[in-house]
mmCIF file of C-alpha atoms in Angstrom:
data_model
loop_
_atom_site.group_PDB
_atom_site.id
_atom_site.type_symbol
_atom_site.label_atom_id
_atom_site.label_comp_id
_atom_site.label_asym_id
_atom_site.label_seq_id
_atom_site.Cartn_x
_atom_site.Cartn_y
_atom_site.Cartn_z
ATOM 1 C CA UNK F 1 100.427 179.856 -5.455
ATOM 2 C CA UNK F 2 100.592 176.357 -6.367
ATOM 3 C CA UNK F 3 97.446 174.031 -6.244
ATOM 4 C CA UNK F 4 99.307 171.314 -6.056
ATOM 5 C CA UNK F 5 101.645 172.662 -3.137
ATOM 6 C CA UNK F 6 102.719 169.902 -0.499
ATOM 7 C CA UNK F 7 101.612 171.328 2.552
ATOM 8 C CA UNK F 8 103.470 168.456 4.841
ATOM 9 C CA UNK F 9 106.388 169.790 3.622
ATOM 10 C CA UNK F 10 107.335 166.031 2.604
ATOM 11 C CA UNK F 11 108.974 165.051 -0.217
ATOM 12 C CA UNK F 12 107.205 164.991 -3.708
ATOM 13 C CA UNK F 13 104.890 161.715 -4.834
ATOM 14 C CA UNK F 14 106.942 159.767 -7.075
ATOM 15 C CA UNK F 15 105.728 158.865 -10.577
ATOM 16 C CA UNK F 16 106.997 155.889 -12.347
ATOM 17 C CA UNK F 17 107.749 156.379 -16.353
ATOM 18 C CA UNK F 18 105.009 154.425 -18.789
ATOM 19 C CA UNK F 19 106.039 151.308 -20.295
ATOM 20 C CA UNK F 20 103.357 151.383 -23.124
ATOM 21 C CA UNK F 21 105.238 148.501 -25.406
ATOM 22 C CA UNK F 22 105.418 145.775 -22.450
ATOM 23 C CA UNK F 23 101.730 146.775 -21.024
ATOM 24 C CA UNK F 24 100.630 146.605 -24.480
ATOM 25 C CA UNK F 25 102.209 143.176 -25.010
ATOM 26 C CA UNK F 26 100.427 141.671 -21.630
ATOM 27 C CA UNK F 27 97.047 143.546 -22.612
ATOM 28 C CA UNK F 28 96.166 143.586 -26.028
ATOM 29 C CA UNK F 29 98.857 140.910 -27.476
ATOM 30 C CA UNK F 30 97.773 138.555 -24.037
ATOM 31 C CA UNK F 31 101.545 137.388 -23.971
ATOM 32 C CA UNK F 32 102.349 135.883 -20.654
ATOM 33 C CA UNK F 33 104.143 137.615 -17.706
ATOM 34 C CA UNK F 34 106.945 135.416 -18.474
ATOM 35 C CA UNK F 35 107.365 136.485 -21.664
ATOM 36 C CA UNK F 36 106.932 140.270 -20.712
ATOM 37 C CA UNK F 37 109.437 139.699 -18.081
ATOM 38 C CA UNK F 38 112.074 138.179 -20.366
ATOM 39 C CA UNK F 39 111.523 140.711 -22.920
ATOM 40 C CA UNK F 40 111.131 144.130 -20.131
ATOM 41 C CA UNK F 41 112.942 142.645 -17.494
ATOM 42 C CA UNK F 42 112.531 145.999 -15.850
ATOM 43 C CA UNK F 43 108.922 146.199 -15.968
ATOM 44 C CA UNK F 44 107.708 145.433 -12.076
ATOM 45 C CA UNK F 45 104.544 144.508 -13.097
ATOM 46 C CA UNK F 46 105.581 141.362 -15.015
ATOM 47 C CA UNK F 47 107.433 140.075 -11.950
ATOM 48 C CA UNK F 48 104.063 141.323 -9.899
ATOM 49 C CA UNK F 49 101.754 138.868 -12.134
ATOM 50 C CA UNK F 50 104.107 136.077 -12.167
ATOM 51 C CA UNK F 51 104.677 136.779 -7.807
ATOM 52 C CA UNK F 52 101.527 136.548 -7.373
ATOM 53 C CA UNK F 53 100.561 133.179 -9.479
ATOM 54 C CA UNK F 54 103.066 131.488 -7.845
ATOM 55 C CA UNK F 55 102.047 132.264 -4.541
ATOM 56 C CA UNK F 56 97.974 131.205 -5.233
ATOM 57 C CA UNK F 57 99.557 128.168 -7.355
ATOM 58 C CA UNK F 58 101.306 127.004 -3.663
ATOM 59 C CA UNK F 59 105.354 127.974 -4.946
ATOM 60 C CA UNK F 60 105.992 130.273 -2.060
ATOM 61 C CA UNK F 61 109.960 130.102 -3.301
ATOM 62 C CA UNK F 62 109.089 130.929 -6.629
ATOM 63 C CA UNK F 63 106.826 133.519 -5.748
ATOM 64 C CA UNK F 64 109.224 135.392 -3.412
ATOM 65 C CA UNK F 65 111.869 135.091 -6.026
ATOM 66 C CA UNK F 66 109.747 136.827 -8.531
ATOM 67 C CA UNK F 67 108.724 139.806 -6.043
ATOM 68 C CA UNK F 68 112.270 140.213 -4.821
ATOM 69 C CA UNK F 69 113.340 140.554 -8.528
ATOM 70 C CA UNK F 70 110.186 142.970 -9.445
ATOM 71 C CA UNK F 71 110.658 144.780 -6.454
ATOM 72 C CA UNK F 72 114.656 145.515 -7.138
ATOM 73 C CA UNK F 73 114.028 146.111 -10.508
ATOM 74 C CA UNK F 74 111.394 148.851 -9.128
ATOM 75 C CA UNK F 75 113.626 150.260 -6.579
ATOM 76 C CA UNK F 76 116.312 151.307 -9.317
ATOM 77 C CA UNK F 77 113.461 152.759 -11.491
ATOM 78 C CA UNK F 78 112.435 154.925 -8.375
ATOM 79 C CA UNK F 79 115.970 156.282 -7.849
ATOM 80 C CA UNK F 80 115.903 156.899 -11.629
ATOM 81 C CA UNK F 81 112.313 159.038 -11.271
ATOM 82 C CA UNK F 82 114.241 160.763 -8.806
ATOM 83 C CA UNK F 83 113.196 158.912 -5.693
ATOM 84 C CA UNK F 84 115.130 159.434 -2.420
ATOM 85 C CA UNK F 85 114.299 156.304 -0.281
ATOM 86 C CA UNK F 86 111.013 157.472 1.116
ATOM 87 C CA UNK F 87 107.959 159.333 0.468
ATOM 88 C CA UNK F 88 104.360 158.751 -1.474
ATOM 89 C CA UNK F 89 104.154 156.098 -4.396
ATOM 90 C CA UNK F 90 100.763 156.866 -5.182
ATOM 91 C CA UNK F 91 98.776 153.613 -6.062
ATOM 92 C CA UNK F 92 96.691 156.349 -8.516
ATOM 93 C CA UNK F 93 99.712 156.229 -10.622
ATOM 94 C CA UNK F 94 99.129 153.137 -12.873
ATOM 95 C CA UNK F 95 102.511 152.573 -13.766
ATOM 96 C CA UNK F 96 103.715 152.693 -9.898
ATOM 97 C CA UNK F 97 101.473 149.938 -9.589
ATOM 98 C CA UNK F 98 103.632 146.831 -10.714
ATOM 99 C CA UNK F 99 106.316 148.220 -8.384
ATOM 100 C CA UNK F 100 103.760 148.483 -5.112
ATOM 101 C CA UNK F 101 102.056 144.773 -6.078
ATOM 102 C CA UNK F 102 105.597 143.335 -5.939
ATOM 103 C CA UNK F 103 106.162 144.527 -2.396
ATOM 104 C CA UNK F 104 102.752 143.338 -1.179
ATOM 105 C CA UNK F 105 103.861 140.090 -2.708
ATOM 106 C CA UNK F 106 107.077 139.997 -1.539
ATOM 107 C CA UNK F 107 105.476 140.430 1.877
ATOM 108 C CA UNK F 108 103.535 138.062 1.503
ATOM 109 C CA UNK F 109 105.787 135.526 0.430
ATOM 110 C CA UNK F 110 108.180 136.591 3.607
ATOM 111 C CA UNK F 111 105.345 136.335 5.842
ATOM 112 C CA UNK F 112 104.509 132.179 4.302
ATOM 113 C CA UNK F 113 108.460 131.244 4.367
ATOM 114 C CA UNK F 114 108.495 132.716 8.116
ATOM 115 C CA UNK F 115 110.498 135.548 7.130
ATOM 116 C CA UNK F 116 108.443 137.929 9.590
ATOM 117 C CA UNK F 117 111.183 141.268 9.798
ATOM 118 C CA UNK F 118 110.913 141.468 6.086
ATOM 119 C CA UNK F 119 107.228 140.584 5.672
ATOM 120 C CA UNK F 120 106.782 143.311 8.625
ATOM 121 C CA UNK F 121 108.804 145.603 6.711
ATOM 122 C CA UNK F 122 107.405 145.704 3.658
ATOM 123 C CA UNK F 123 104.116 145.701 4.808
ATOM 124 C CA UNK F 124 105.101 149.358 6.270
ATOM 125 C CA UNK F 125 106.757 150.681 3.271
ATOM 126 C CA UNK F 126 103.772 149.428 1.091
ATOM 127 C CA UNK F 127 101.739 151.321 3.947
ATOM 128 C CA UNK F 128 104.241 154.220 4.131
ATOM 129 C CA UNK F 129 104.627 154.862 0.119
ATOM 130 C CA UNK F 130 100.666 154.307 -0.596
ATOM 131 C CA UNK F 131 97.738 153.949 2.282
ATOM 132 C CA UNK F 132 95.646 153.096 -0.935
ATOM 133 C CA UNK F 133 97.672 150.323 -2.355
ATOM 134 C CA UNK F 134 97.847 148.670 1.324
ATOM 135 C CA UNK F 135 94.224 148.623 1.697
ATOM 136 C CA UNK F 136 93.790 147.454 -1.999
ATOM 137 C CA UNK F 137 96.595 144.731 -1.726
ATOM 138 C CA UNK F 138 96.594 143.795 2.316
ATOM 139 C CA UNK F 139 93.185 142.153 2.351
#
């Protein structure tokens, strides 16, 4: 018997691959989300950082641009990892992280351009694919 057996019966957490090379560049080499983004334009948590800058710095377009794009961009990786449109993203998973941050953002950004369906809806998927990340991120 597994340890690790899902007892819900629900699907599988998903895990996200590494991108060591682009978190590298935005840790240790401090280039900019912009330049991450351009460079790993599939790297969610490039869009994330630059979401979420543009939403303190007051460009609620910009900002919802950014998520949408980081949270696409996560979607397809997702399907990629094997993904099947619902089920846990765990926030423990570094790497799922840029993918969940751009959701909270994008809801965020929905909810400040009165966009309330999708700010409501993302809200629940961020709840639905990680009660952690929601309670980190939803403050």
């Amino acid at each position: 018997m597994s340890i690790h057996q899902n007892l819900l019966g629900g699907p599988e957490p998903t895990h996200l691959r590494e991108n060591d090379e682009a978190a590298r560049l935005l840790g240790a080499e401090s280039k900019t989300p912009a330049e991450v983004a351009a460079a790993y334009p599939t790297y969610s948590l490039a869009w994330a950082l630059l979401a979420e800058e543009a939403f303190e710095g007051g460009r609620v377009v910009e900002s919802y641009a950014y998520a949408r794009t980081g949270y696409h961009r996560g979607l397809d990786a997702l399907r990629r990892a094997g993904w099947k449109g619902h089920g846990p993203i765990p926030w423990e998973h570094e790497a799922n992280r840029g993918f969940l941050r751009c959701l909270a953002a994008l809801a965020a950004a929905a909810g400040a351009i009165e966009e309330t369906e999708e700010a409501e809806r993302c809200r629940q998927f961020l709840k639905d694919s990680s009660e952690t990340a929601y309670a980190e991120l939803m403050r």
